[in-house]
Coordinates of C-alpha atoms and ligand atoms in Angstrom, one line a residue:
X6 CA -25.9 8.2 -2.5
X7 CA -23.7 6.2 -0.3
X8 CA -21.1 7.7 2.2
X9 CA -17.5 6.9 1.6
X10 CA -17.6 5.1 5.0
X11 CA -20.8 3.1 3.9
X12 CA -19.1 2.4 0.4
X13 CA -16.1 1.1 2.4
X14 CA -17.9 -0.9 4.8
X15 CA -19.8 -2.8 1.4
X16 CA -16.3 -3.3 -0.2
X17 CA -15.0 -4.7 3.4
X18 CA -18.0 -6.9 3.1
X19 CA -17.0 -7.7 -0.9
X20 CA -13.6 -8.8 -0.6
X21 CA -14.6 -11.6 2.2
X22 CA -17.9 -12.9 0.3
X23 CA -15.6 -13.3 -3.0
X24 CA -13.0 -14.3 -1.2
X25 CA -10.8 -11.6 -1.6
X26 CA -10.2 -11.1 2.0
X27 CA -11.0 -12.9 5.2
X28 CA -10.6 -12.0 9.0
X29 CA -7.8 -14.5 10.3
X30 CA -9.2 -17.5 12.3
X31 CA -12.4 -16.7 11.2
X32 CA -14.1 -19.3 13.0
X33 CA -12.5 -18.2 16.3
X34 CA -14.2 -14.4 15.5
X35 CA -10.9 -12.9 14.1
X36 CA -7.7 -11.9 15.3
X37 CA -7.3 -8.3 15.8
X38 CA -5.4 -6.4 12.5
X39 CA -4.4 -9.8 10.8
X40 CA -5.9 -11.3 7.6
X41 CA -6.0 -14.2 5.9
X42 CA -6.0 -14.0 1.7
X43 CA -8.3 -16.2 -0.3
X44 CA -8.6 -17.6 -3.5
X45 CA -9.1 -14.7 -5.2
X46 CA -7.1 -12.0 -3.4
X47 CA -3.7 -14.3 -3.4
X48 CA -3.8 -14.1 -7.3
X49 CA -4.3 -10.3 -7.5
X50 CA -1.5 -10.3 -4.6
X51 CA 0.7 -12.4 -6.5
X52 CA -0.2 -10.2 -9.4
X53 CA 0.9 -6.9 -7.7
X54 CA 4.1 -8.3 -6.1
X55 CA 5.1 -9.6 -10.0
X56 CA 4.7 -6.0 -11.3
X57 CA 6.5 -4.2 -8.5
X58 CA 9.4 -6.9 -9.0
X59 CA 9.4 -7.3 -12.9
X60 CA 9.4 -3.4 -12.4
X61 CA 12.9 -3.7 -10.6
X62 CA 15.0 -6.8 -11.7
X63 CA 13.8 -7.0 -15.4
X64 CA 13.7 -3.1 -16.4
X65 CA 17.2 -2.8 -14.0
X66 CA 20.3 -4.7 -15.1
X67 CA 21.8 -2.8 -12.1
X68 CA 19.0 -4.5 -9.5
X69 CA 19.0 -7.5 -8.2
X70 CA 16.7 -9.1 -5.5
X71 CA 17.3 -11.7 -2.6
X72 CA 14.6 -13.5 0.2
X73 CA 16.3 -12.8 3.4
X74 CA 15.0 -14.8 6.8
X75 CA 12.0 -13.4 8.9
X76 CA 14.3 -14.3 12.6
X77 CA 17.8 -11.5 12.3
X78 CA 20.6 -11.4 14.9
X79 CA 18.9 -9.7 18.0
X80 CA 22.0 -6.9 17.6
X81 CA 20.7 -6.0 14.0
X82 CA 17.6 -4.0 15.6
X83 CA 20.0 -2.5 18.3
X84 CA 21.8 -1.3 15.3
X85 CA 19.1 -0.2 13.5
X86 CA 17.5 1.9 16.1
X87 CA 14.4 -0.1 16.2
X88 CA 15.3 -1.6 20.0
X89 CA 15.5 1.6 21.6
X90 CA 13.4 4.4 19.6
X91 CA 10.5 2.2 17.2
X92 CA 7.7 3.7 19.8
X93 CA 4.5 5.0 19.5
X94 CA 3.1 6.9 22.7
X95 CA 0.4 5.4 23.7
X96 CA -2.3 6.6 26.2
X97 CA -5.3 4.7 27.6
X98 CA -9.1 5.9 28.9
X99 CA -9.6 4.5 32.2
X100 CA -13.1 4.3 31.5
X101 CA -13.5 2.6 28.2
X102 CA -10.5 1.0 28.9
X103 CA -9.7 1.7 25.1
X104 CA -6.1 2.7 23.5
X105 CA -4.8 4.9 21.9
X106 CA -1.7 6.7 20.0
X107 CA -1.5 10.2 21.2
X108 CA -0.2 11.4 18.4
X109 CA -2.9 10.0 16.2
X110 CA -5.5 11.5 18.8
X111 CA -3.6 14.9 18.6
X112 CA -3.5 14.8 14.6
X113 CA -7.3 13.7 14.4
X114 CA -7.7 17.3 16.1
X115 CA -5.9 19.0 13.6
X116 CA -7.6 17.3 10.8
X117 CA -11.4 18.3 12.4
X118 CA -9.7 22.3 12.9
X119 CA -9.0 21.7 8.9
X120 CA -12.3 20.2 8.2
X121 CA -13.9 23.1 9.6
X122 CA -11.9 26.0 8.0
X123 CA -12.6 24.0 4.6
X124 CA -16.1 24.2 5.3
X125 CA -15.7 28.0 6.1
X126 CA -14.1 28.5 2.7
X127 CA -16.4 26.3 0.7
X128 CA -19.3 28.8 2.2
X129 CA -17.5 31.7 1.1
X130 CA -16.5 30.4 -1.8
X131 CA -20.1 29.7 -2.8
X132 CA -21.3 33.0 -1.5
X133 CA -18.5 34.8 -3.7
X134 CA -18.5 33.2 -7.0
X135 CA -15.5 33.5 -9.3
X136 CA -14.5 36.7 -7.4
X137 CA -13.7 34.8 -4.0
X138 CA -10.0 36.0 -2.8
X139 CA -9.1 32.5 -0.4
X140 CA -6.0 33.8 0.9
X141 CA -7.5 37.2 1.6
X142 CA -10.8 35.7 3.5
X143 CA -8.4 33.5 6.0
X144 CA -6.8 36.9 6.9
X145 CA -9.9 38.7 7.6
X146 CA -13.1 36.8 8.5
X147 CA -12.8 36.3 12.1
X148 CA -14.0 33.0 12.5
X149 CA -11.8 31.3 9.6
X150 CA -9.0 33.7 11.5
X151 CA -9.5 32.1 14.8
X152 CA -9.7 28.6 13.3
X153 CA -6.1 28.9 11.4
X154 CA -4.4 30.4 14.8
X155 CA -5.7 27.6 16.6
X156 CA -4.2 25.0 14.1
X157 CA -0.8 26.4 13.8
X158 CA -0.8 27.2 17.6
X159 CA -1.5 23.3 18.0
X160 CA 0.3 22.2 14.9
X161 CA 3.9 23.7 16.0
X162 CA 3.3 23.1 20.0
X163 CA 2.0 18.9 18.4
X164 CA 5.3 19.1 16.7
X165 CA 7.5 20.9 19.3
X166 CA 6.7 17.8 21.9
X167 CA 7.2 14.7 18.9
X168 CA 10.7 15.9 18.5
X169 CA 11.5 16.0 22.1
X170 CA 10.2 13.3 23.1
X171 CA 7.9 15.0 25.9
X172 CA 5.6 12.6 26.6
X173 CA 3.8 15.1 29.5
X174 CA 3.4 17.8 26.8
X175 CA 1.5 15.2 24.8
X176 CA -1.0 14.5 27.2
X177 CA -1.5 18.3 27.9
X178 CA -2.0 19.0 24.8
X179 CA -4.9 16.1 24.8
X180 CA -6.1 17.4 27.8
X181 CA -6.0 21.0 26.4
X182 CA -7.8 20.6 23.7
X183 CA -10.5 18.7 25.4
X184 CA -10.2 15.5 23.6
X185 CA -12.6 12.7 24.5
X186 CA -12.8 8.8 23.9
X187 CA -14.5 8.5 21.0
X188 CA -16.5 5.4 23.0
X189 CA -17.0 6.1 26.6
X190 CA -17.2 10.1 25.7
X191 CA -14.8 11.0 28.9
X192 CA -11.8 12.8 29.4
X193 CA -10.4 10.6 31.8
X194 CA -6.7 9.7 30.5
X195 CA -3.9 8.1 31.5
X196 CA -0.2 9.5 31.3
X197 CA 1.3 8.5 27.5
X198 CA 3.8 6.2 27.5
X199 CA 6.0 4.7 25.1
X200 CA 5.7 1.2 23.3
X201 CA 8.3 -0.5 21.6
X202 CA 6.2 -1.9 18.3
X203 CA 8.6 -5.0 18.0
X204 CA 7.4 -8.5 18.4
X205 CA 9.4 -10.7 20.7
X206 CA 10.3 -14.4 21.3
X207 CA 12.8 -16.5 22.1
X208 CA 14.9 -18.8 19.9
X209 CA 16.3 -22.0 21.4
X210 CA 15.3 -23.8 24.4
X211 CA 15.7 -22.7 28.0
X212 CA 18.2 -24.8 28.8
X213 CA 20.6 -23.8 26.0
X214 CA 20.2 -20.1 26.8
X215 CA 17.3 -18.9 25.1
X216 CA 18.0 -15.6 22.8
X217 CA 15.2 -13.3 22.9
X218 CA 14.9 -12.6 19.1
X219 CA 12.8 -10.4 17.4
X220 CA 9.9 -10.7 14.2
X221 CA 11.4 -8.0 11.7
X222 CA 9.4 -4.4 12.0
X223 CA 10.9 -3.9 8.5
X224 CA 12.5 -5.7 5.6
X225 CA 14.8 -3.2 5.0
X226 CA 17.4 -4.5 7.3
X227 CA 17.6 -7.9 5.5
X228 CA 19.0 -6.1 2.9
X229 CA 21.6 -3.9 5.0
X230 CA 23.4 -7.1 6.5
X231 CA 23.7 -8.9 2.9
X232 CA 24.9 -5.5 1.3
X233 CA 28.7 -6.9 1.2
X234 CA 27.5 -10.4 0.0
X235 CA 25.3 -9.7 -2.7
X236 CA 28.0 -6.9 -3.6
X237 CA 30.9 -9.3 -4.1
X238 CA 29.1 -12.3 -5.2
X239 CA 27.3 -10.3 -8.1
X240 CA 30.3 -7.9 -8.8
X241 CA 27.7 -5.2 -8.8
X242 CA 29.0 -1.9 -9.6
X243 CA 27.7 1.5 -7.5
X244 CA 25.3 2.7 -8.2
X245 CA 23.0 -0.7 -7.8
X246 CA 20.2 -2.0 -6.1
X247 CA 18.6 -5.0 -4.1
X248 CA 15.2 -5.9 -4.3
X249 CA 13.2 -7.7 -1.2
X250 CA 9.4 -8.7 -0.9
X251 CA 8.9 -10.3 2.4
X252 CA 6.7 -10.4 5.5
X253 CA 6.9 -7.6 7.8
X254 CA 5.7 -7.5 11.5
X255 CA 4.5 -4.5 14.0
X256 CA 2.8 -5.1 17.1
X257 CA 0.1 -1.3 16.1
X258 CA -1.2 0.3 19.6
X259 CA -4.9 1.0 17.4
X260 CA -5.3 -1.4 14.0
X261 CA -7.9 0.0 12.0
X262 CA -8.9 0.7 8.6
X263 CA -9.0 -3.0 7.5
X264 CA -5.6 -4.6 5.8
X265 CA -4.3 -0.3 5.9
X266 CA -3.0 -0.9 9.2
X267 CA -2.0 -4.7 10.2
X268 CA 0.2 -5.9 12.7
X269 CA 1.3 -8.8 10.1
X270 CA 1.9 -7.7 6.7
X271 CA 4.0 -7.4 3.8
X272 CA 6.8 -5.2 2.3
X273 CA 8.4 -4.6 -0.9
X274 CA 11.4 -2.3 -0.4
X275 CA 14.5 -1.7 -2.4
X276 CA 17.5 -0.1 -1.6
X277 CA 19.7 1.5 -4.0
X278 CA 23.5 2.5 -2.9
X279 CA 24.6 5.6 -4.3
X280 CA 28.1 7.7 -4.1
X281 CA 28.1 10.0 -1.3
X282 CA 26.8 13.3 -2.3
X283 CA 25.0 11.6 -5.4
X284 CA 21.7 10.8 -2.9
X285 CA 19.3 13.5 -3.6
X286 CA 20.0 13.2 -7.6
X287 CA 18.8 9.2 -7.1
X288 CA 16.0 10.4 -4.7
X289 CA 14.4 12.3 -7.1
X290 CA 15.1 10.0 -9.8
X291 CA 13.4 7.4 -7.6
X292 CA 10.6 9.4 -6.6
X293 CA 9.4 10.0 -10.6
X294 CA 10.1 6.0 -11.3
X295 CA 7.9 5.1 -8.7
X296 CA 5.2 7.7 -8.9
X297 CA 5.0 6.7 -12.8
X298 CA 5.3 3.0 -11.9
X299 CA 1.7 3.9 -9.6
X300 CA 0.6 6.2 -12.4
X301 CA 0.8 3.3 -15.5
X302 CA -1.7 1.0 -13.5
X303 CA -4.3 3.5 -15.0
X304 CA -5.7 4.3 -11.3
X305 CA -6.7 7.6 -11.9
X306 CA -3.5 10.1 -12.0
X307 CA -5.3 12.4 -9.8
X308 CA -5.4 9.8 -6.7
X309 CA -2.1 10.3 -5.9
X310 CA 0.2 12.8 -4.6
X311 CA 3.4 13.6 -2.9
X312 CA 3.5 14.2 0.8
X313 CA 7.4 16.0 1.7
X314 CA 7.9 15.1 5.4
X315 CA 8.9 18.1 7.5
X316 CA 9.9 16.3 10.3
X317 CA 12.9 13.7 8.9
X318 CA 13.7 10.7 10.7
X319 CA 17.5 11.4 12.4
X320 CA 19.2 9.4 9.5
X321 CA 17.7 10.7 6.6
X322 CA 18.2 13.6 4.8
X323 CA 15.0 13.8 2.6
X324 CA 12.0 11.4 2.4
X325 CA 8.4 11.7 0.8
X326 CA 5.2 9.5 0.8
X327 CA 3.3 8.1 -2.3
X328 CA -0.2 9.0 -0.9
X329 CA -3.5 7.3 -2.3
X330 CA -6.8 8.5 -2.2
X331 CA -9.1 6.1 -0.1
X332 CA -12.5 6.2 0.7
X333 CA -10.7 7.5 4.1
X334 CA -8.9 10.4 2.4
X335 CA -5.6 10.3 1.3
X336 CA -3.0 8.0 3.0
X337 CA 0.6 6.7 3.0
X338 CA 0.9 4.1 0.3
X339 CA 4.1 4.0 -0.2
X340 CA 7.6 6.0 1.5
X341 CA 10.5 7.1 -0.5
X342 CA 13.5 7.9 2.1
X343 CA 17.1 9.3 1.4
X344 CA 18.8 7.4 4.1
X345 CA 22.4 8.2 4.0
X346 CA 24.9 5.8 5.3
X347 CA 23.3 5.8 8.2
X348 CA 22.5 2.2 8.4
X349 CA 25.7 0.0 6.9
X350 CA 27.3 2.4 9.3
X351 CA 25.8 1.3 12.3
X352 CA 26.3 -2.0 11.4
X353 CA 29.7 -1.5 10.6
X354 CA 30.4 -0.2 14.1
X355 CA 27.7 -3.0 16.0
X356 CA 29.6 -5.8 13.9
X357 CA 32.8 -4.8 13.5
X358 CA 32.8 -5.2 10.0
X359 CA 34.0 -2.9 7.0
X360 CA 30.6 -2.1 5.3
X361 CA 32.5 -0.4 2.7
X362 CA 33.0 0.0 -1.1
X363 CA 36.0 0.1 -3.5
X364 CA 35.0 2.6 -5.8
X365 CA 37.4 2.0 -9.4
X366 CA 36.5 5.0 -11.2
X367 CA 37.2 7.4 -7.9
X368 CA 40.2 4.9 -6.6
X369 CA 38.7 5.1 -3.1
X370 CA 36.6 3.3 -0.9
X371 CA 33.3 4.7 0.8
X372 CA 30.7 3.8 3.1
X373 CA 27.2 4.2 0.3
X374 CA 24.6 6.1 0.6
X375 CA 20.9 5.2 0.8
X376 CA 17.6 5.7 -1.4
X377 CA 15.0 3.0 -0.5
X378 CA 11.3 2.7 -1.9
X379 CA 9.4 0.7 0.6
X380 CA 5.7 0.1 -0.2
X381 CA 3.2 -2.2 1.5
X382 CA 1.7 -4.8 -0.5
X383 CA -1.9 -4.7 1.7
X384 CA -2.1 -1.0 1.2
X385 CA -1.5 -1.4 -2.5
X386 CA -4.2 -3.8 -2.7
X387 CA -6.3 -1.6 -0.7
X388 CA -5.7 1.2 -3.1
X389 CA -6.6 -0.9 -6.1
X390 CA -9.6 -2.3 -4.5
X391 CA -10.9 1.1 -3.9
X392 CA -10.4 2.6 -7.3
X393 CA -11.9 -0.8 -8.9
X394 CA -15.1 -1.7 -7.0
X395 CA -18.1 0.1 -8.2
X396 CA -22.1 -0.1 -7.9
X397 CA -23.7 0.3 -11.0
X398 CA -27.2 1.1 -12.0
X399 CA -28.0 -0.8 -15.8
X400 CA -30.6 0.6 -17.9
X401 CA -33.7 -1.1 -17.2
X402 CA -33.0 -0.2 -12.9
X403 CA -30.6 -3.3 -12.6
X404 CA -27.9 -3.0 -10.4
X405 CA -24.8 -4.9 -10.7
X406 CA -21.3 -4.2 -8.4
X407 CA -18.2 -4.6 -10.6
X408 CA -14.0 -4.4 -10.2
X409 CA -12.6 -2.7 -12.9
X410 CA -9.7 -3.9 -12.0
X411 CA -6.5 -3.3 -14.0
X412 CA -6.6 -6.5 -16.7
X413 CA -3.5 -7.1 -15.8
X414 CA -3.6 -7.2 -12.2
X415 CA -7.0 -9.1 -12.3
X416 CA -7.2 -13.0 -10.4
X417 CA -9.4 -14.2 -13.3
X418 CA -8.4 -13.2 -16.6
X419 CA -11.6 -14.9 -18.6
X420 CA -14.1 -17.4 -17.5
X421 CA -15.4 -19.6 -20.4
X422 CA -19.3 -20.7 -20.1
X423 CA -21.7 -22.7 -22.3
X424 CA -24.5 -21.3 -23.5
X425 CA -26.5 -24.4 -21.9
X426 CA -25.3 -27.9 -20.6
X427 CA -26.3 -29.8 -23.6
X428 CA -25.6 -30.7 -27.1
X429 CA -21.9 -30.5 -26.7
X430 CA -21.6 -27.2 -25.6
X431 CA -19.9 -28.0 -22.4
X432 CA -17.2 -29.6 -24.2
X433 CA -16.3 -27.2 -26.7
X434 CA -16.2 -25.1 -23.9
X435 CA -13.7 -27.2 -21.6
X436 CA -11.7 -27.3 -25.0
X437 CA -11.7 -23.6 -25.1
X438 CA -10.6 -23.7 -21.3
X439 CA -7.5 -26.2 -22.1
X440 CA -6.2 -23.9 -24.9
X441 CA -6.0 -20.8 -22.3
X442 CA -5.0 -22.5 -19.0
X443 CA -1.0 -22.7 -19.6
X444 CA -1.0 -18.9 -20.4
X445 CA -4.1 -17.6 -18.4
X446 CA -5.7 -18.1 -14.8
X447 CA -9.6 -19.0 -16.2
X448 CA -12.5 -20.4 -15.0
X449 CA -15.5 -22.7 -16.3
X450 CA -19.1 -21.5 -15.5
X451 CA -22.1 -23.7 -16.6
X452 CA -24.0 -23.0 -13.4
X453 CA -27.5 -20.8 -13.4
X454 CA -28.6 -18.0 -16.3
X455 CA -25.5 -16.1 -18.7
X456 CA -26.8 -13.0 -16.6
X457 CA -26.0 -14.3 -13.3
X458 CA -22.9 -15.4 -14.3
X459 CA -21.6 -12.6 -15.6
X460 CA -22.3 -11.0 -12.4
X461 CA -20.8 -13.8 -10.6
X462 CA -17.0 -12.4 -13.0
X463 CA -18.2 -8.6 -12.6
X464 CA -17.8 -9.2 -8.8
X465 CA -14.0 -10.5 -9.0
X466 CA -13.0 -8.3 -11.5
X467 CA -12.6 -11.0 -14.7
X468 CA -11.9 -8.9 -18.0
X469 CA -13.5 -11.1 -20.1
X470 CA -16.7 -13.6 -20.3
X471 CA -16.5 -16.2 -23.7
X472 CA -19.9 -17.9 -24.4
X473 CA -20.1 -21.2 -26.6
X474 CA -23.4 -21.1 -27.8
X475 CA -24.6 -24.1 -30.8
X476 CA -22.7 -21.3 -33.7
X477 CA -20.0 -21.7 -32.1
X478 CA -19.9 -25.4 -33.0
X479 CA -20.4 -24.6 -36.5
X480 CA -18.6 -20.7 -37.0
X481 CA -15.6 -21.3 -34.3
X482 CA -16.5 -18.6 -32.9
X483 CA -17.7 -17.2 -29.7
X484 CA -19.2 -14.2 -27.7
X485 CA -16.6 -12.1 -25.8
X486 CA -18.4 -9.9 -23.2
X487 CA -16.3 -7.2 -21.9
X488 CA -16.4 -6.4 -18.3
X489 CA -16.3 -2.5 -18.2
X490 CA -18.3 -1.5 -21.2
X491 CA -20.9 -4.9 -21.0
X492 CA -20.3 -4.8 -24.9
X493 CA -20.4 -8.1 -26.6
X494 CA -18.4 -9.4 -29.7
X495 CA -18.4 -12.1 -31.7
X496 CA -14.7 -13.6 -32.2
X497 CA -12.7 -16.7 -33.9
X498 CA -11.6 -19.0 -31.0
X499 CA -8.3 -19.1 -32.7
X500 CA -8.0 -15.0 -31.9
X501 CA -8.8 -15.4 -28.4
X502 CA -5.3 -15.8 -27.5
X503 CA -4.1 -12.5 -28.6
X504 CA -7.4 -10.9 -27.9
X505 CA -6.6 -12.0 -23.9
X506 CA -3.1 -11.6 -24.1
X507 CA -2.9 -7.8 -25.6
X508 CA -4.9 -6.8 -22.4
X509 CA -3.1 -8.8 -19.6
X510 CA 0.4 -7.6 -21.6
X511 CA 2.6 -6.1 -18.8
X512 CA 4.7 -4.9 -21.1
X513 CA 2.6 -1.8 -21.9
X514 CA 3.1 -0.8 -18.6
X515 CA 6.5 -0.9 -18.3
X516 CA 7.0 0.9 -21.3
X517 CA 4.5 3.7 -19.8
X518 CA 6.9 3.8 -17.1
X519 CA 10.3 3.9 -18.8
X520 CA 8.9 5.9 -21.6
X521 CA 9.0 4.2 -24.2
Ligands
ATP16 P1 2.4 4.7 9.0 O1 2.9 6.1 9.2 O2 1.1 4.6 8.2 O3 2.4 3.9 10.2 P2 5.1 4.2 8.3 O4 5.6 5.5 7.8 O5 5.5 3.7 9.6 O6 3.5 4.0 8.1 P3 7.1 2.8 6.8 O7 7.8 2.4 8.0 O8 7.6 3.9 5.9 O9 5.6 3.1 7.2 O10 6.8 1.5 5.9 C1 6.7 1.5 4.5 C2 5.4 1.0 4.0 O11 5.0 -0.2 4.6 C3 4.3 2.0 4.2 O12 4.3 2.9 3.2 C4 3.1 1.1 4.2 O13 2.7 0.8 2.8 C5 3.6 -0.2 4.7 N1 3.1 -0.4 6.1 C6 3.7 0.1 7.2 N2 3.0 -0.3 8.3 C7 2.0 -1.0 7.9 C8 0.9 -1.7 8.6 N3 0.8 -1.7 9.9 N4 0.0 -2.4 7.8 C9 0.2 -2.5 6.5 N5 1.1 -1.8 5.8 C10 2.0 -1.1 6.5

């Protein structure tokens, strides 16, 4: 059996040989943390973007979406908070010369103290059958005992120094717990310092006064400084939303884990303004809409879970992650935040503009609150690339790798082949192609044995294979091969329409998620 990390090295691997996903300027060996999309990864982009949006404008009257620009005022992220507190501490090792965040370094030790009581328990629980009392072993065996003191010892001291800000603490605490550099092996650290994760440059030339301007950390801010305009110009009544899917751009101190962590990437966040004192009703609303929205894809229900942050950002008043299970354990997909007013009212007071609303039904105007859903597009690809890529074993020892990807979500929806180039085959075929192409992305295979090109489908994930072979001149009929189950069928070329269409149908989803 292959490790998780093996498995995720070979889908790494996948998603640039079937183009999928390749390292930016390839030819120049890469750029660190940014990727380029191909042929086949765009569509299944495009094909996630369309769900999360469909998801918000069509099934919301009340939600509307705008494309705001990349380049913002400069004062929008002093506003914001991002100019003087979007930091990571970072710390280097002098010998490697490698960096790192502290934080993550510190968390990594908490997750290996974890790792090791959970192999305590799993012994125990193993040893003690149905009988095994978990809460009652970590109170009494020494050894699981010492392990959970440590933990929370570390945990609350970890957490104690990320609130204030102690930046010497942090590097105690690394040198404490005798953390190494997972390369050179040494303990030999710098202090920690802070970075700012925004990109800079300037806009305009020198001799005009250049502005040093910023590439948004966020989309989220976009949204914030069009509130008023997309207010009055669609008369939209509280509560409502707007809806942004845009590029988003952090400068990470250690990018790892393929398109998880990028420094260029993509958002889709919407933020929906509430009445004061109605936020946690619509944060909890929003919570269940999304999760279900995750849930319909057909994932696996048991891949995700909630993850209630302790420690809340200084301008919300509740926020929660959407976490995935990757090969890598389970991560941040998406972030749910109750933001309060805090942001229109920091622009309010940086602009000098009223960001506020007249309210009909209460006769009095407010400043709204806050709920955003912001998810990254790359990490939602991730996620589905995960759950779909499998290696099979076939009876008779053959091997084959397949994405079961989600029909609808899938680059290729069918790919029509001839049984052989000859006898007017190919043409039947290419007619075939011309009836699906205005409603379906398809391809034509003629190349090599059926087998090998069904493979060549299984690989990217296409639902559905449709053979001409010489009945098929005769019958009007064809063989469909399905993807998951290998089955094959024969059906009337005038049913192939429906057949496709009933699987690709977004429409089932949504009713999944509004329930109906
Ligand atoms: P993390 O803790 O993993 O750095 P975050 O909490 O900073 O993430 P948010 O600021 O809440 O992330 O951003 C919202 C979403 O944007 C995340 O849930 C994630 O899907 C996506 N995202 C954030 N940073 C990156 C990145 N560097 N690469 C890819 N996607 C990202």
């Amino acid at each position: 059996m292959a490790t998780q990390e093996e498995t995720f090295k070979k889908l790494v691997a996948h998603c640039k040989e079937y183009g999928f996903v390749f390292p930016s300027s390839d030819i120049y060996d890469g750029l660190g943390a940014v990727y380029d999309y191909g042929q086949n990864g765009v569509e299944l982009k495009n094909n996630i973007k369309k769900y999360w949006w469909d998801s918000m404008t069509l099934l919301h009257e009340n939600i509307v979406g705008i494309d705001a620009a990349i380049f913002m005022h400069p004062t929008v992220w002093k506003a914001s908070g991002h100019v003087d507190a979007f930091n990571d501490p970072l710390i280097d090792n002098r010998d490697s010369k490698k960096r790192y965040r502290a934080d993550v370094l510190i968390e990594d030790q908490i997750a290996k103290i974890d790792e090791k009581i959970e192999k305590e328990l799993a012994k125990a629980r193993k040893r003690f059958g149905e009988n095994f009392d978990e809460e009652l072993y970590k109170q009494t065996n020494e050894r699981v005992k010492e392990h959970v003191e440590h933990r929370d010892t570390l945990h609350e001291r970890y957490s104690k120094a990320m609130n204030d800000n102690d930046l010497a603490e942090l590097k105690q605490i690394i040198l404490d717990e005798e953390i190494v550099c997972p390369i050179s092996g040494t303990r030999n650290w710098t202090d920690v310092r802070q970075f700012n994760l925004m990109f800079q440059t300037e806009m305009g030339s020198t001799a005009d006064g250049a502005m040093k301007i910023y590439l948004r950390p966020e989309t989220a801010q976009g949204i914030f400084v069009n509130f008023l305009n997309v207010q009055k110009t669609g008369r939209m009544k509280i509560p409502f939303g707007i809806a942004q899917i845009g590029k988003a751009f952090r400068n990470e101190i250690v990018a790892r884990q393929f398109v998880f962590r990028m420094r260029e990437f993509e958002q889709m966040e919407m933020q929906f303004f509430v009445r004061p004192g109605e936020e946690l009703k619509w944060f909890e609303h929003w919570k269940q809409f999304r999760l279900r929205w995750h849930k319909a894809l057909g994932l696996g229900d048991e891949k995700y879970r909630f993850h209630d942050h302790e420690k809340l950002a200084h301008y919300a008043n509740a926020a929660t992650d959407i976490e995935f299970e990757m090969p890598f354990g389970f991560k941040e997909v998406e972030g749910i935040h109750s933001r309060t007013n805090f942001d229109l009212s920091q622009h309010a007071k940086y602009s000098g503009k009223k960001m506020e609303y007249f309210d009909p039904e209460l006769n009095q105007s407010y400043t709204p609150y806050v709920i955003e859903t912001s998810i990254g597009v790359d990490r939602m690809f991730l996620s589905v690339m995960c759950s779909a890529y499998k290696e099979e074993t076939l009876e008779g020892g053959d091997t084959r790798v397949v994405l079961n990807l989600p029909p609808v979500l899938a680059p290729v929806k069918a790919c029509v082949m001839p049984l052989v180039k000859k006898d007017g085959l190919p043409e039947k075929a290419r007619e075939i192609q011309e009836m699906l192409k205005f409603d379906f992305h398809t391809n034509y295979d003629e190349k090599d044995s059926i087998g090998k090109r069904y493979r060549r489908q299984d690989a990217i994930g296409t639902p559905f294979c449709i053979t001409v072979d010489h009945d098929t001149m005769t019958d009007n009929s064809v063989t469909v091969r399905y993807r998951d189950t290998m089955q094959q069928e024969r059906v009337k070329i005038d049913d192939l329409h429906a057949l496709i269409q009933k699987a690709v149908d977004p429409k089932v989803l949504y009713r999944k998620i509004v329930g109906k």
